[in-house]
Coordinates of C-alpha atoms in Angstrom, one line a residue:
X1 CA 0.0 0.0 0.0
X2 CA 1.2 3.9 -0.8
X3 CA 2.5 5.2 2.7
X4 CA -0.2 7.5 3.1
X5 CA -2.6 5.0 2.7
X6 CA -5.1 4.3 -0.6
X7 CA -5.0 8.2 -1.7
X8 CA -1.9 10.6 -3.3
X9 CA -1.2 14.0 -3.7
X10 CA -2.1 14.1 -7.2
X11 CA -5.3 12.7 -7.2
X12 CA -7.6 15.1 -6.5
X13 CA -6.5 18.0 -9.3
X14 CA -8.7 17.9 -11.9
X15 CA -12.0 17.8 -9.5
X16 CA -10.4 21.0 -7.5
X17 CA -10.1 22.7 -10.5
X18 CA -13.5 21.9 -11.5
X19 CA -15.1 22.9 -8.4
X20 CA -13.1 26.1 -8.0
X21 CA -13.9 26.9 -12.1
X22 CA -17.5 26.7 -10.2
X23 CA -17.6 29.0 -8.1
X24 CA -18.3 26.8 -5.0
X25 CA -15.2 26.8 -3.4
X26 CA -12.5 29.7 -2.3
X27 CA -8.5 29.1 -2.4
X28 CA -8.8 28.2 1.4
X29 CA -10.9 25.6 1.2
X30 CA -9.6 24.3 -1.5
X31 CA -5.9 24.4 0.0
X32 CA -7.7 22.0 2.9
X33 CA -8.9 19.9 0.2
X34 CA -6.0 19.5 -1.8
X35 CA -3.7 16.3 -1.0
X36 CA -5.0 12.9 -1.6
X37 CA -6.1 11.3 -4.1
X38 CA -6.4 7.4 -4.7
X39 CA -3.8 5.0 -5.6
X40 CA -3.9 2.6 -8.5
X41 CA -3.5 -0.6 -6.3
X42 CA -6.6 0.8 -4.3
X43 CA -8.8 1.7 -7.6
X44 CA -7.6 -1.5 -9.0
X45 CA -9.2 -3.1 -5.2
X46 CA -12.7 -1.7 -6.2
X47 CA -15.7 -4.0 -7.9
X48 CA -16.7 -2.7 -11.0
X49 CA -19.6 0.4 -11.4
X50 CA -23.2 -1.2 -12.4
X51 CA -23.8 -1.5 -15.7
X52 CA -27.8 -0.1 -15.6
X53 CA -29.1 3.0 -15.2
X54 CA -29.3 3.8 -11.2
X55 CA -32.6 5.2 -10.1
X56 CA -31.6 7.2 -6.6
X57 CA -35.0 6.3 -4.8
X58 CA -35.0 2.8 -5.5
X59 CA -31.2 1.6 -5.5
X60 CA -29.3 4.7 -3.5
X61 CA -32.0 5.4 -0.8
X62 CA -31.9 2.4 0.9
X63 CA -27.7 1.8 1.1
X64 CA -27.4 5.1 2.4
X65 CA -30.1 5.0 5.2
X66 CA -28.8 1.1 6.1
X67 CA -25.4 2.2 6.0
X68 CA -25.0 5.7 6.7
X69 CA -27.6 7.7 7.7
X70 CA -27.2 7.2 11.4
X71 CA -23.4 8.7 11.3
X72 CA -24.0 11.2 9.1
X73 CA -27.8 12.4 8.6
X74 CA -30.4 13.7 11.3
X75 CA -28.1 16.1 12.5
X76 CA -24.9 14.2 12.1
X77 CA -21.6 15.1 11.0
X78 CA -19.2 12.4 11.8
X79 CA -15.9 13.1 10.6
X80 CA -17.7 16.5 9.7
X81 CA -19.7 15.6 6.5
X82 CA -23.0 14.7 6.4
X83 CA -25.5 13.5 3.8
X84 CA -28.4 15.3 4.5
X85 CA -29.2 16.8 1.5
X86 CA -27.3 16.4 -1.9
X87 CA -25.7 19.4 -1.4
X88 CA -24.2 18.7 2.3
X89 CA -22.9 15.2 0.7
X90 CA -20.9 17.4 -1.5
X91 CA -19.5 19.5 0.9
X92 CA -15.9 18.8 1.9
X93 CA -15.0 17.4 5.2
X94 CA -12.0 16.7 7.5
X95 CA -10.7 14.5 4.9
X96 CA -10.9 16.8 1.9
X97 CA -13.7 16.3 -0.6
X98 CA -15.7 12.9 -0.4
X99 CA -16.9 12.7 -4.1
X100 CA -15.7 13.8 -7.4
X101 CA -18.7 14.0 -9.2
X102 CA -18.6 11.5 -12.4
X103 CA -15.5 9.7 -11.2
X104 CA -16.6 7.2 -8.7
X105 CA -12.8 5.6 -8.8
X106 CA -11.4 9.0 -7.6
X107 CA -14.3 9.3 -5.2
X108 CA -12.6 9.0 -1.7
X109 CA -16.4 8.3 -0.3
X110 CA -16.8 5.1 -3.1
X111 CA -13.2 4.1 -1.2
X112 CA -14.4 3.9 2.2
X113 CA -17.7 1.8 1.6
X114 CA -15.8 -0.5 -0.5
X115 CA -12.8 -1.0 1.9
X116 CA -9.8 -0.4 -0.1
X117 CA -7.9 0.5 3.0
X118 CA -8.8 -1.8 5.7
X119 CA -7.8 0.3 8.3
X120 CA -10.5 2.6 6.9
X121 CA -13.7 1.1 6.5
X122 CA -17.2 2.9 6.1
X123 CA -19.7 2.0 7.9
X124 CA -17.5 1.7 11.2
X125 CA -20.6 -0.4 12.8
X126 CA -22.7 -2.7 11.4
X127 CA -22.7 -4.6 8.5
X128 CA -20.2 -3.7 5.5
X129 CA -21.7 -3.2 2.2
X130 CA -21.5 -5.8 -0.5
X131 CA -19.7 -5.4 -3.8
X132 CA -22.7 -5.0 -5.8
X133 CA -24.2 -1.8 -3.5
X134 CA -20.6 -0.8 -3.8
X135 CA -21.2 -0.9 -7.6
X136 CA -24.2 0.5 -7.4
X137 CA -23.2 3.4 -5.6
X138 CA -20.3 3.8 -8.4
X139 CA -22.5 3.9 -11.3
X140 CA -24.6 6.8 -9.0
X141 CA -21.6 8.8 -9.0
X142 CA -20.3 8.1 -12.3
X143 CA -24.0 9.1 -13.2
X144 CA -24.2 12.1 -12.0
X145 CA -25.3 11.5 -8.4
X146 CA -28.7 12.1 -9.0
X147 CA -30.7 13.1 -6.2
X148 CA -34.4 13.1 -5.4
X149 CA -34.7 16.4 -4.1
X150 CA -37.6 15.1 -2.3
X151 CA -35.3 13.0 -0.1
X152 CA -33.9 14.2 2.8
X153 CA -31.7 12.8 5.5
X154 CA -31.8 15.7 7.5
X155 CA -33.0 15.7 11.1
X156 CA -36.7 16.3 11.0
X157 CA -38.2 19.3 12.6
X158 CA -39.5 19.3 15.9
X159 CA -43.2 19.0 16.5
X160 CA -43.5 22.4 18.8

């Protein structure tokens, strides 16, 4: 494994300069962001994207709230990113940016579920997702990462 785990330095380039060609992030954030970027031997680790079309109600939905949602929606911000909304699960976190939008390989989020480091395994507790909701969740990303903006994760508001 590359000493600084499944991700390198030059990983990440071409999504930064997309997203600051954007408008969405400023040089500071994106000097947090900058650094790692996945290895060959841990893209090489991953099972391939689906090959259908990925509808997000019926095949994302359910991973995320099974796998996910109690760490990082209703309110939560492990690691500090959360997946409340589309746009939150876009947000950087601690670790730098957790999807590169049409590049589910370079996607340090697809990484995580699918265990490329072992030391660094998403979900923490509970059961570990298979290689086809891993592919499935490739294909979303590679798609697009279309989102029902119906769907929220967010904690709901209180009845007062």
């Amino acid at each position: 494994m590359h000493p600084n785990g499944p991700f390198h330095a030059s990983g990440f380039s071409r999504a930064l300069v997309l997203i600051a060609g954007s408008g969405l992030m400023g040089l500071g954030m994106m000097a947090r962001v900058l650094g790692a970027g996945p290895t060959p031997e841990a893209i090489g680790k991953l099972p391939p994207p689906a090959s259908r079309s990925i509808d997000f109600r019926k095949d994302v939905q359910p991973i995320l709230e099974a796998g996910c949602v109690k760490c990082h929606g209703r309110g939560k911000a492990n690691g500090d990113w959360k997946l409340d909304t589309r746009e939150t699960f876009l947000q950087p976190a601690e670790s730098g940016l957790a999807v590169v939008v049409g590049d589910s390989a370079r996607s340090h989020f697809i990484h995580l579920v699918a265990g490329t480091d072992p030391d660094s395994v998403m979900p923490q507790k509970g059961t570990k997702l298979t290689a086809e909701q891993v592919g499935i969740l490739r294909a979303w990303v590679d798609q697009g990462l279309k989102w029902d903006p119906q769907v929220t994760f967010a904690q709901p508001p209180a009845n007062n």
